[in-house]
Amino acid sequence: MMLPQASSLAPNVDHLFDTLLALCALVVIGVFTVMIVFCVKYRRGTDAIRTPAHRHMGVELTWTLVPFFLFMGIFGWSVHLWIKLRTPPKDAQPVYVVAKQWMWKVQHPGGQREIDQLHVPVGQPIRLVMTSQDVIHSFYVPAFRVKQDVLPDRYTQLWFTATRAGTYDLFCAEFCGTDHSRMRGRVVAMAPAAYARWLHAHQGTGLAAQGADLFRQLGCSGCHDPRSGVHAPHLYDLYGRTVPLADGSQVLADERYLHDSILLPKKQVAAGYAPIMPSFEGRIGEEDVLALVAYLKTRTHAAEDTDEHR
Amino acid sequence: MSTAEPARPRSYLEEGFGLRSWLTTHDHKRIGVLYGLGITFFFFLGGLAAALIRWELVTPAGDLLSAETYNKAFTFHGVVMVWFFLIPSIPATLGNFLLPLMIGARDVAFPRLNLFSWYLYMLGGLFTLACLLLGGVDTGWTFYTPFSTMFSNSHVLMAVVGVFIVGFSSIFTGLNFIVTVHTMRAPGMTWMRLPLFVWAMYAVALVMILATPVLAMTLALIGLERLFGVGIFDPALGGDPVLFQHFFWFYSHPAVYIMILPAMGLVSELITNGARRRIFGYKFMVYAIVGIAVVGFLVWGHHMFVAGQSMYASIVFSILSFIIAVPSAIKVFNWTATLYKGDIGFDAPMLYALGFVGLFMLGGLTGLFLAAAALDVNLTDTYFVVAHFHYIMVGGAVMAYLGGIHYWWPKITGRLYSEAWARFAAILMFFGFNLTFFPQYILGYEGMPRRYHEYLPQYQVWNVLSSAGATILGVAYLLPLVYLAWSLRHGARAGPNPWDATGLEWQTSSPPPPHNFEQVPQVTEGPYAYRR
Ligand code: HEM
Ligand SMILES: [Cu+2]
């Protein structure tokens, strides 16, 4: 059985793997051959010439330096690839993943939800934004050569571009309790047209729209609405901005910051505001937080203006 | 005739025969033997767990053990093999027995502390057994948080206490070795005349006393967290679950060098004797040992490339991991070169040593794949890693340990074992080992995650091969138990130096007298003074 190469970087990973494998095979064959030859030629009782040892600084330096430079070569190649693996393209489309003992819950920006399955279009870079509801899990798709641990109360991300339509195994790779080995799923890569049909057939309320509802239901708007009497930030144009904090430092308002501000509001208090916001930890699940974050990302003055003039 | 042959001096074994004389002994040789007994017990206990794991994995469905039991079995296997076998095996048994003999000392620097370390080892072992009897623990030997602190309902505390205690045994042994090497060398035994095994023990002792306290602290934090919920690893309280991994691997990566450095030292002794030739590049071998011990502290992050650590941190850990591979490569080349123009015999210890070099190489080279962050992404937490560490730890450390047991058996017991059986066991072990673990590299490359109690059917063929190999390997491990025990009664008398070896330990009788040497030896040249 050969592992399929189904993502854009899988061939690059395999190329490096094969090169290193060939290099190692060469070393192994070389050393084993030499060992066997010595063992046969100098076995006790043969009359091979056995003059005493002499100095061998040159030999030692050679076999120290040659491996060193080879290793550095492989290291350089690996780093180059590693940076690619870790840097999602700008146009990567986000999909949200929540892991919990023992299932994968997936939400698409359009509101489509699935469990233990992930549908993606071929040819489009996908960026998974992942978090866990309980312990550490790890999202692993061998056919794509990607894996990333999924941590509680924190977002980690992973990206890939599927290159071949098909169904691929998805595993949890970090031991997470009793049914760890059953925390499996599949990734379905589809041609763009088929994917569009799939999206349409499974349409739900958009994630941001769900977030907007939650924003009202949970009472967030009670403080954060510009018309509210409470002194709280109004949260327009927040995503991607640099926020000054009460302790004098600054933080980039990325997904992690938004997430933490909802669940752990005392952790990073924005400058100029009293730390009065209640924590939503334990009151709402990670999926709700994702919806809220998705909504906050749409909350720009520009979007609000068009809403009002419609 | 009134002049009888000179009486063989009374040996350390004849110093007293009762249980009490053993349990209160301060003789490093007897303590080494005591450790040997405890360690053998735990090895076979951990091996039993391995057999259960492997038999479960013959079929894709989890039909032999429940998921719960399976998880407890691999946790028990890991905990026992790491802390009750691999870490103490060579230093506490052969190290204790040989270190003073090899440097011409009467004993270790602190004989009482030495005995106390053994009691700590046994006490820690009892806690671990108690944990098993109470129902076991299911966190894996790595105890990752927040699973171990907030979600596992099993006996985490009990297991952690066991490991905590055995850690102190390790620290005290390290302390004892360092002071012994510094203060008790015989006249003329300069640093550059120390046998490589002593160098390895010295380096390992340093790693033990520097790294083990970090483990103790980390385990204590798990205890605090479970009992009082202080929040160090709980994100809801501002803690960081990944912090645990940094602490844990800061200990556990150096710990793999605690397992392999002694093996390297030991194999150097076996090869130089098997080839009846001076070790090639003694000084480079010493530098390599020290280099590995030092750089070993700087590579822990390569266990965490996909754990959410920053991309740049991973790059730094990756390059350091490549660098540490260099001294390991040097050692392999030097062992090979030692064979050149040697006078090579193939007794059991040499077979084990040659087997070690082969397996260590396969294990070490696959380490490069894991050190390359871009490749590690696909391979980590799969069977590739399981294969890699078994090649190093079982193929490496266990082969070396058994080679050492065979080599010094005549010294320890005064008896010779059946050479034919010993060679057969060594060869069977090599074969069984490769059949068990080589397929796991393939499984891992094809994506089978580790710690799986059920798996997809496409992985079955390699799993069946691996389980068949494990069964053979199990038999091969039982053989020495039988023929070594047999030799205790029926083996021929060994004489002081059956291998025609150099080194101070071979200059005294077998088994040695209670205080090792009739008179203090004088050292006038470097180790391995073979003619070639
Ligand atoms: C017949 C010999 C052995 C077999 C068949 C065997 C099998 C296994 C298997 C299948 C696992 C993986 C469990 C999993 O990740 O699901 C494992 C883990 C492990 N083995 Fe072994 N093993 C053997 C001997 C040893 C020995 C001799 C040692 C140490 C001296 C050892 C140390 C370990 C360790 C530290 C782990 C990690 C445990 C964990 O994943 O938590 N093994 N072994
Ligand atoms: Cu999981």
Coordinates of N, CA and C in Angstrom, one line a residue, chain A residues 1-3 13-14 16-18 20-21 24 27-28 31-32 34-35 38-39 42-45 49-53 56-57 59-61 63-64 67-68 71-72 74-75 78-79 81-83 85-87 101 133-136 138 140-142 145-149 151-154 156 169 171-184 264 281, chain B residues 67-68 71 74 138-140 144-147 151 235-236 240-242 245 273-274 276-277 280-281 284 305-308 311 314-315 318-319 322-323 325-326 330 332-334 336-337 339-346 354 357-358 361-362 365 368-369 372-375 377-382 444-447 449-456 458-459 532:
Chain A
M1 N 0.8 -1.2 0.0 CA 0.0 0.0 0.0 C 0.9 1.2 0.0
M2 N 0.5 2.2 -0.9 CA 1.3 3.4 -0.8 C 0.4 4.5 -0.4
L3 N 0.9 5.4 0.4 CA 0.1 6.5 0.9 C -0.1 7.5 -0.2
V13 N 7.2 17.1 0.6 CA 7.5 16.4 1.8 C 8.1 15.0 1.4
D14 N 7.5 14.3 0.5 CA 8.0 13.0 0.1 C 9.3 13.1 -0.6
L16 N 11.7 15.2 0.0 CA 12.7 15.3 1.1 C 12.9 14.0 1.8
F17 N 11.8 13.4 2.1 CA 11.8 12.1 2.8 C 12.6 11.1 2.0
D18 N 12.4 11.0 0.7 CA 13.1 10.0 -0.1 C 14.5 10.3 -0.2
L20 N 16.4 11.8 2.0 CA 17.0 11.5 3.3 C 17.1 10.0 3.4
L21 N 16.1 9.3 3.0 CA 16.1 7.8 3.0 C 17.2 7.3 2.2
C24 N 20.5 7.9 4.0 CA 20.7 7.0 5.1 C 21.0 5.6 4.6
V27 N 24.6 5.3 3.8 CA 25.4 5.2 5.0 C 25.3 3.8 5.6
V28 N 24.1 3.3 5.8 CA 23.9 2.0 6.4 C 24.6 0.9 5.6
V31 N 28.5 1.4 6.0 CA 29.0 0.9 7.3 C 28.9 -0.6 7.5
F32 N 27.7 -1.1 7.1 CA 27.5 -2.6 7.3 C 28.5 -3.4 6.4
V34 N 31.5 -2.4 5.4 CA 32.8 -2.3 6.0 C 32.9 -3.2 7.3
M35 N 31.8 -3.2 8.1 CA 31.9 -4.0 9.3 C 32.0 -5.5 8.9
F38 N 35.5 -6.4 7.6 CA 36.4 -6.5 8.8 C 36.2 -7.8 9.6
C39 N 34.9 -8.0 9.8 CA 34.6 -9.2 10.7 C 35.1 -10.5 10.0
Y42 N 39.3 -10.2 9.6 CA 40.1 -10.2 10.8 C 39.5 -11.1 11.9
R43 N 38.7 -12.1 11.5 CA 38.2 -13.0 12.5 C 39.4 -13.8 13.1
R44 N 39.2 -14.2 14.3 CA 40.3 -14.8 15.0 C 40.8 -16.0 14.3
G45 N 42.1 -16.2 14.1 CA 42.6 -17.4 13.5 C 43.0 -17.2 12.0
I49 N 47.3 -9.4 7.9 CA 48.3 -8.6 8.6 C 47.7 -7.6 9.6
R50 N 48.2 -7.7 10.8 CA 47.6 -6.9 11.9 C 48.7 -6.0 12.5
T51 N 49.2 -5.0 11.7 CA 50.1 -4.1 12.3 C 49.5 -3.2 13.4
P52 N 50.2 -2.7 14.3 CA 49.6 -1.9 15.4 C 49.0 -0.6 14.8
A53 N 48.2 0.1 15.6 CA 47.5 1.3 15.2 C 48.4 2.4 15.0
H56 N 45.5 9.0 13.5 CA 44.4 9.0 12.5 C 43.5 10.2 12.7
M57 N 44.2 11.4 12.9 CA 43.4 12.6 13.1 C 42.7 12.9 11.8
V59 N 41.4 11.1 9.5 CA 40.2 10.2 9.3 C 39.1 10.7 10.2
E60 N 39.4 11.0 11.4 CA 38.4 11.4 12.4 C 37.8 12.7 12.0
L61 N 38.6 13.7 11.5 CA 38.1 14.9 11.1 C 37.2 14.8 9.9
W63 N 35.4 12.1 9.0 CA 34.1 11.6 9.2 C 33.3 12.3 10.2
T64 N 33.9 13.4 10.8 CA 33.1 14.3 11.6 C 32.5 15.4 10.8
P67 N 29.6 14.2 7.7 CA 28.2 14.1 8.1 C 27.7 15.5 8.6
F68 N 28.5 16.3 9.2 CA 28.0 17.6 9.7 C 27.5 18.4 8.5
F71 N 24.3 16.9 7.2 CA 23.1 17.2 8.0 C 22.7 18.6 7.9
M72 N 23.6 19.6 7.7 CA 23.2 21.0 7.6 C 22.5 21.2 6.3
I74 N 20.5 18.9 4.7 CA 19.2 18.4 4.9 C 18.4 19.4 5.8
F75 N 19.1 19.9 6.8 CA 18.4 20.9 7.7 C 17.9 22.1 7.0
S78 N 14.9 21.2 4.9 CA 13.8 21.0 5.8 C 13.2 22.3 6.3
V79 N 14.0 23.2 6.6 CA 13.5 24.5 7.2 C 12.7 25.2 6.1
L81 N 11.0 24.0 3.7 CA 9.7 23.4 3.6 C 8.8 23.6 4.8
W82 N 9.5 23.6 5.9 CA 8.8 23.8 7.2 C 8.1 25.2 7.2
I83 N 8.8 26.2 6.7 CA 8.2 27.5 6.7 C 7.0 27.6 5.8
L85 N 5.1 25.0 5.1 CA 4.0 24.2 5.8 C 3.3 25.0 6.8
R86 N 4.0 26.0 7.4 CA 3.5 26.7 8.5 C 2.9 28.1 8.2
T87 N 3.0 28.5 6.9 CA 2.6 29.8 6.5 C 1.4 29.7 5.5
Q101 N -13.7 15.1 23.3 CA -13.6 13.6 23.5 C -15.0 13.0 23.0
Q133 N -12.3 21.4 23.2 CA -13.2 21.7 24.3 C -12.7 21.1 25.6
D134 N -11.8 20.1 25.5 CA -11.4 19.4 26.8 C -9.8 19.2 26.8
V135 N -9.4 18.1 26.3 CA -7.9 17.8 26.4 C -7.2 18.1 25.1
I136 N -5.9 17.8 25.0 CA -5.2 18.1 23.8 C -5.5 16.9 22.8
S138 N -5.1 16.0 18.3 CA -4.2 16.3 17.2 C -4.8 15.9 15.9
Y140 N -4.9 15.1 12.2 CA -3.9 14.4 11.4 C -4.5 13.8 10.1
V141 N -4.1 14.3 8.9 CA -4.5 13.7 7.7 C -3.3 13.2 6.9
P142 N -2.9 11.9 7.0 CA -1.7 11.4 6.4 C -1.6 11.7 4.9
R145 N -0.1 14.9 4.5 CA 1.1 15.1 5.3 C 1.0 16.3 6.3
V146 N -0.2 16.5 6.9 CA -0.3 17.6 7.8 C -0.8 17.0 9.2
K147 N -0.4 17.7 10.2 CA -0.8 17.3 11.6 C -0.6 18.5 12.4
Q148 N -1.5 18.8 13.3 CA -1.3 19.9 14.3 C -2.1 19.6 15.5
D149 N -1.5 19.8 16.7 CA -2.2 19.6 17.9 C -3.3 20.6 18.1
L151 N -5.5 22.5 20.9 CA -5.3 22.8 22.3 C -6.6 23.4 23.0
P152 N -6.8 23.0 24.2 CA -8.0 23.6 24.9 C -7.7 25.1 25.1
D153 N -8.8 25.9 24.9 CA -8.7 27.4 25.1 C -7.7 28.1 24.3
R154 N -7.3 27.6 23.2 CA -6.4 28.3 22.4 C -6.6 27.9 20.9
T156 N -5.1 26.9 17.3 CA -4.0 26.6 16.5 C -4.5 26.5 15.1
D169 N -8.3 9.5 5.1 CA -8.5 9.3 6.6 C -8.1 10.5 7.4
F171 N -7.3 11.3 11.5 CA -7.0 10.7 12.7 C -6.8 11.7 13.8
C172 N -7.1 11.3 15.1 CA -6.6 12.0 16.2 C -5.3 11.4 16.6
A173 N -4.2 12.2 16.6 CA -2.9 11.6 16.8 C -2.3 11.9 18.2
E174 N -3.1 12.6 19.1 CA -2.5 12.8 20.4 C -3.4 12.1 21.4
F175 N -2.9 11.2 22.2 CA -3.7 10.4 23.1 C -4.6 11.2 23.9
C176 N -5.9 10.9 23.9 CA -6.9 11.8 24.5 C -7.9 11.1 25.3
G177 N -7.6 9.9 25.7 CA -8.5 9.1 26.6 C -9.0 7.9 26.0
T178 N -10.0 7.3 26.7 CA -10.5 6.0 26.3 C -10.7 5.7 24.8
D179 N -11.5 6.6 24.2 CA -11.8 6.2 22.8 C -10.9 7.0 21.8
H180 N -9.7 7.3 22.2 CA -8.8 8.0 21.3 C -8.7 7.3 19.9
S181 N -8.6 6.0 19.9 CA -8.5 5.3 18.6 C -9.7 5.4 17.8
R182 N -10.8 5.8 18.4 CA -12.1 5.9 17.6 C -12.3 7.3 17.1
M183 N -11.5 8.2 17.5 CA -11.7 9.6 17.1 C -11.2 9.8 15.7
R184 N -11.9 9.1 14.8 CA -11.4 9.1 13.4 C -12.5 9.8 12.6
L264 N -11.8 34.7 28.8 CA -10.9 35.0 29.9 C -10.7 36.6 29.9
E281 N -16.6 31.7 30.3 CA -16.0 30.4 30.4 C -17.1 29.5 31.1
Chain B
A67 N -10.8 -1.0 25.5 CA -10.1 0.3 25.2 C -9.4 0.7 26.5
E68 N -10.1 0.7 27.6 CA -9.7 1.1 28.9 C -8.4 0.3 29.3
N71 N -5.3 1.0 27.1 CA -4.7 2.2 27.5 C -3.8 2.1 28.8
F74 N -0.5 0.0 27.9 CA 0.6 0.7 27.3 C 1.2 1.8 28.3
D138 N -4.2 5.6 33.0 CA -4.4 5.6 31.5 C -3.9 6.8 30.8
T139 N -2.8 7.4 31.3 CA -2.4 8.7 30.7 C -1.3 8.6 29.7
G140 N -0.7 7.4 29.6 CA 0.5 7.2 28.9 C 1.6 7.6 29.8
Y144 N 0.6 13.7 29.9 CA 0.3 15.0 29.3 C -0.9 15.7 30.0
T145 N -0.7 16.9 30.3 CA -1.8 17.7 30.9 C -2.6 18.3 29.7
P146 N -3.8 18.7 29.8 CA -4.7 18.7 31.0 C -5.4 17.3 31.1
F147 N -5.0 16.4 30.3 CA -5.7 15.1 30.4 C -5.4 14.5 31.8
F151 N -8.8 15.4 33.5 CA -9.8 14.5 32.9 C -9.7 13.0 33.2
P235 N -6.0 26.2 31.4 CA -6.1 27.5 30.7 C -7.2 28.3 31.3
A236 N -8.3 27.7 31.9 CA -9.3 28.5 32.4 C -8.8 29.4 33.6
D240 N -1.2 27.0 31.4 CA -0.9 26.6 30.0 C -0.6 25.1 30.0
P241 N -1.5 24.4 29.3 CA -1.3 22.9 29.2 C 0.0 22.5 28.5
V242 N 0.5 23.3 27.6 CA 1.7 22.9 26.9 C 2.9 23.2 27.7
Q245 N 4.6 20.1 28.8 CA 5.4 19.4 27.9 C 6.8 19.9 27.8
N273 N 37.4 -5.4 23.4 CA 37.8 -6.8 23.9 C 37.5 -7.8 22.8
G274 N 36.4 -7.7 22.2 CA 36.0 -8.7 21.1 C 37.0 -8.7 20.0
R276 N 40.1 -7.6 20.4 CA 41.5 -7.6 21.0 C 42.3 -6.4 20.5
R277 N 41.8 -5.3 20.5 CA 42.5 -4.2 19.9 C 42.1 -2.9 20.6
F280 N 39.5 2.6 18.8 CA 40.0 3.6 17.8 C 39.6 5.0 18.3
G281 N 40.5 5.9 18.4 CA 40.2 7.3 18.7 C 39.6 7.5 20.1
F284 N 38.5 11.1 21.0 CA 37.2 11.5 20.3 C 36.0 10.8 20.9
F305 N 7.1 19.8 17.8 CA 7.0 20.6 16.6 C 5.6 20.9 16.2
V306 N 4.7 20.0 16.5 CA 3.3 20.2 16.1 C 2.4 20.6 17.4
A307 N 3.1 20.9 18.5 CA 2.3 21.1 19.7 C 1.9 22.5 19.9
G308 N 2.1 23.4 18.9 CA 1.7 24.8 19.0 C 2.8 25.7 19.4
M311 N 7.0 28.7 15.2 CA 7.7 28.2 14.1 C 9.3 28.4 14.3
S314 N 10.9 26.0 16.8 CA 11.1 24.7 16.2 C 12.3 24.7 15.3
I315 N 12.6 25.7 14.6 CA 13.8 25.7 13.7 C 15.0 25.6 14.6
S318 N 15.3 22.1 15.8 CA 15.7 21.2 14.7 C 17.2 21.2 14.5
I319 N 17.8 22.4 14.4 CA 19.2 22.4 14.1 C 20.0 21.8 15.2
F322 N 20.0 18.1 14.8 CA 20.9 17.6 13.8 C 22.3 17.6 14.3
I323 N 22.7 18.6 15.1 CA 24.0 18.7 15.6 C 24.4 17.6 16.5
A325 N 23.4 14.7 16.4 CA 23.6 13.5 15.6 C 25.1 13.3 15.3
V326 N 25.8 14.3 15.2 CA 27.2 14.2 14.8 C 28.1 13.3 15.7
I330 N 30.0 9.8 15.0 CA 31.4 9.6 15.3 C 31.6 8.2 16.0
V332 N 29.7 5.6 16.0 CA 29.5 4.4 15.1 C 30.8 4.2 14.3
F333 N 31.3 5.2 13.7 CA 32.5 5.1 12.8 C 33.7 4.5 13.6
N334 N 33.8 5.0 14.9 CA 35.0 4.6 15.7 C 34.9 3.1 16.1
T336 N 33.4 0.9 14.3 CA 33.7 0.1 13.1 C 35.2 0.1 12.9
A337 N 35.8 1.2 13.0 CA 37.3 1.3 12.8 C 38.1 0.4 13.8
L339 N 37.4 -2.4 14.6 CA 37.5 -3.8 14.1 C 38.7 -4.0 13.1
Y340 N 39.1 -2.9 12.5 CA 40.1 -2.9 11.5 C 41.4 -3.5 12.1
K341 N 41.9 -4.5 11.4 CA 43.2 -5.2 11.9 C 43.1 -5.7 13.3
G342 N 41.8 -6.1 13.7 CA 41.6 -6.7 15.0 C 41.9 -8.2 14.9
D343 N 41.6 -8.8 16.1 CA 41.7 -10.3 16.2 C 40.3 -10.7 16.7
I344 N 39.3 -10.7 15.8 CA 38.0 -10.7 16.2 C 37.4 -12.0 16.6
G345 N 36.9 -12.2 17.8 CA 36.2 -13.4 18.2 C 34.7 -13.1 18.3
F346 N 33.9 -14.1 18.1 CA 32.5 -13.8 18.1 C 31.8 -14.5 19.3
L354 N 27.9 -6.1 18.4 CA 27.7 -5.8 17.0 C 26.2 -5.6 16.6
V357 N 25.4 -2.1 17.5 CA 25.8 -1.0 16.5 C 24.9 -1.0 15.4
G358 N 24.4 -2.1 14.9 CA 23.5 -2.1 13.7 C 22.2 -1.5 14.1
M361 N 22.3 2.2 14.8 CA 22.4 3.0 13.6 C 21.1 3.2 13.0
L362 N 20.3 2.1 12.9 CA 19.0 2.3 12.2 C 18.1 3.2 13.1
L365 N 19.6 7.0 12.7 CA 19.4 7.6 11.4 C 17.9 8.0 11.3
L368 N 17.0 11.3 12.4 CA 17.1 12.5 11.6 C 15.8 12.9 10.9
F369 N 15.0 11.9 10.6 CA 13.7 12.2 9.9 C 12.8 13.0 10.9
A372 N 14.0 16.6 11.4 CA 13.7 17.6 10.3 C 12.2 17.9 10.5
A373 N 12.0 19.1 11.0 CA 10.6 19.5 11.3 C 9.6 19.2 10.3
A374 N 10.0 19.5 9.0 CA 9.0 19.3 7.9 C 8.6 17.8 7.8
L375 N 9.5 16.9 8.1 CA 9.2 15.5 8.0 C 8.5 15.0 9.3
V377 N 6.3 16.5 11.0 CA 4.9 16.8 11.0 C 4.1 15.5 10.7
N378 N 4.5 14.8 9.6 CA 3.8 13.6 9.2 C 4.1 12.4 10.2
L379 N 5.3 12.4 10.7 CA 5.7 11.1 11.4 C 5.4 11.1 12.9
T380 N 5.4 12.3 13.5 CA 5.3 12.3 14.9 C 4.0 11.7 15.4
D381 N 4.0 11.1 16.6 CA 2.8 10.5 17.1 C 2.3 9.4 16.3
T382 N 3.1 8.8 15.4 CA 2.7 7.6 14.7 C 3.6 6.5 15.1
G444 N 4.1 3.6 10.5 CA 4.1 5.0 10.8 C 4.1 5.9 9.6
Y445 N 5.0 5.5 8.7 CA 5.0 6.3 7.4 C 3.7 6.3 6.8
E446 N 3.0 5.2 6.8 CA 1.7 5.2 6.2 C 0.5 5.8 7.1
G447 N 0.9 6.3 8.2 CA 0.0 7.1 9.0 C -0.7 6.4 10.1
P449 N -1.5 6.1 13.7 CA -1.1 6.8 14.9 C -0.7 5.8 16.0
R450 N 0.1 6.2 17.0 CA 0.4 5.4 18.1 C -0.7 5.4 19.1
R451 N -0.6 4.6 20.1 CA -1.6 4.5 21.2 C -3.0 4.2 20.7
Y452 N -3.1 3.4 19.6 CA -4.4 3.0 19.1 C -4.7 1.6 19.5
H453 N -5.9 1.5 20.0 CA -6.4 0.2 20.5 C -7.1 -0.5 19.3
E454 N -7.7 0.3 18.4 CA -8.3 -0.2 17.2 C -7.6 0.5 16.0
Y455 N -7.6 -0.1 14.9 CA -7.0 0.6 13.7 C -7.7 0.2 12.5
L456 N -7.4 0.9 11.4 CA -8.1 0.6 10.1 C -7.5 -0.6 9.5
Q458 N -6.4 -1.5 6.7 CA -5.3 -1.4 5.8 C -3.9 -1.6 6.5
Y459 N -3.9 -1.4 7.8 CA -2.7 -1.5 8.5 C -2.4 -2.9 9.1
R532 N 47.5 -4.7 19.8 CA 47.3 -4.1 18.5 C 46.6 -2.8 18.6

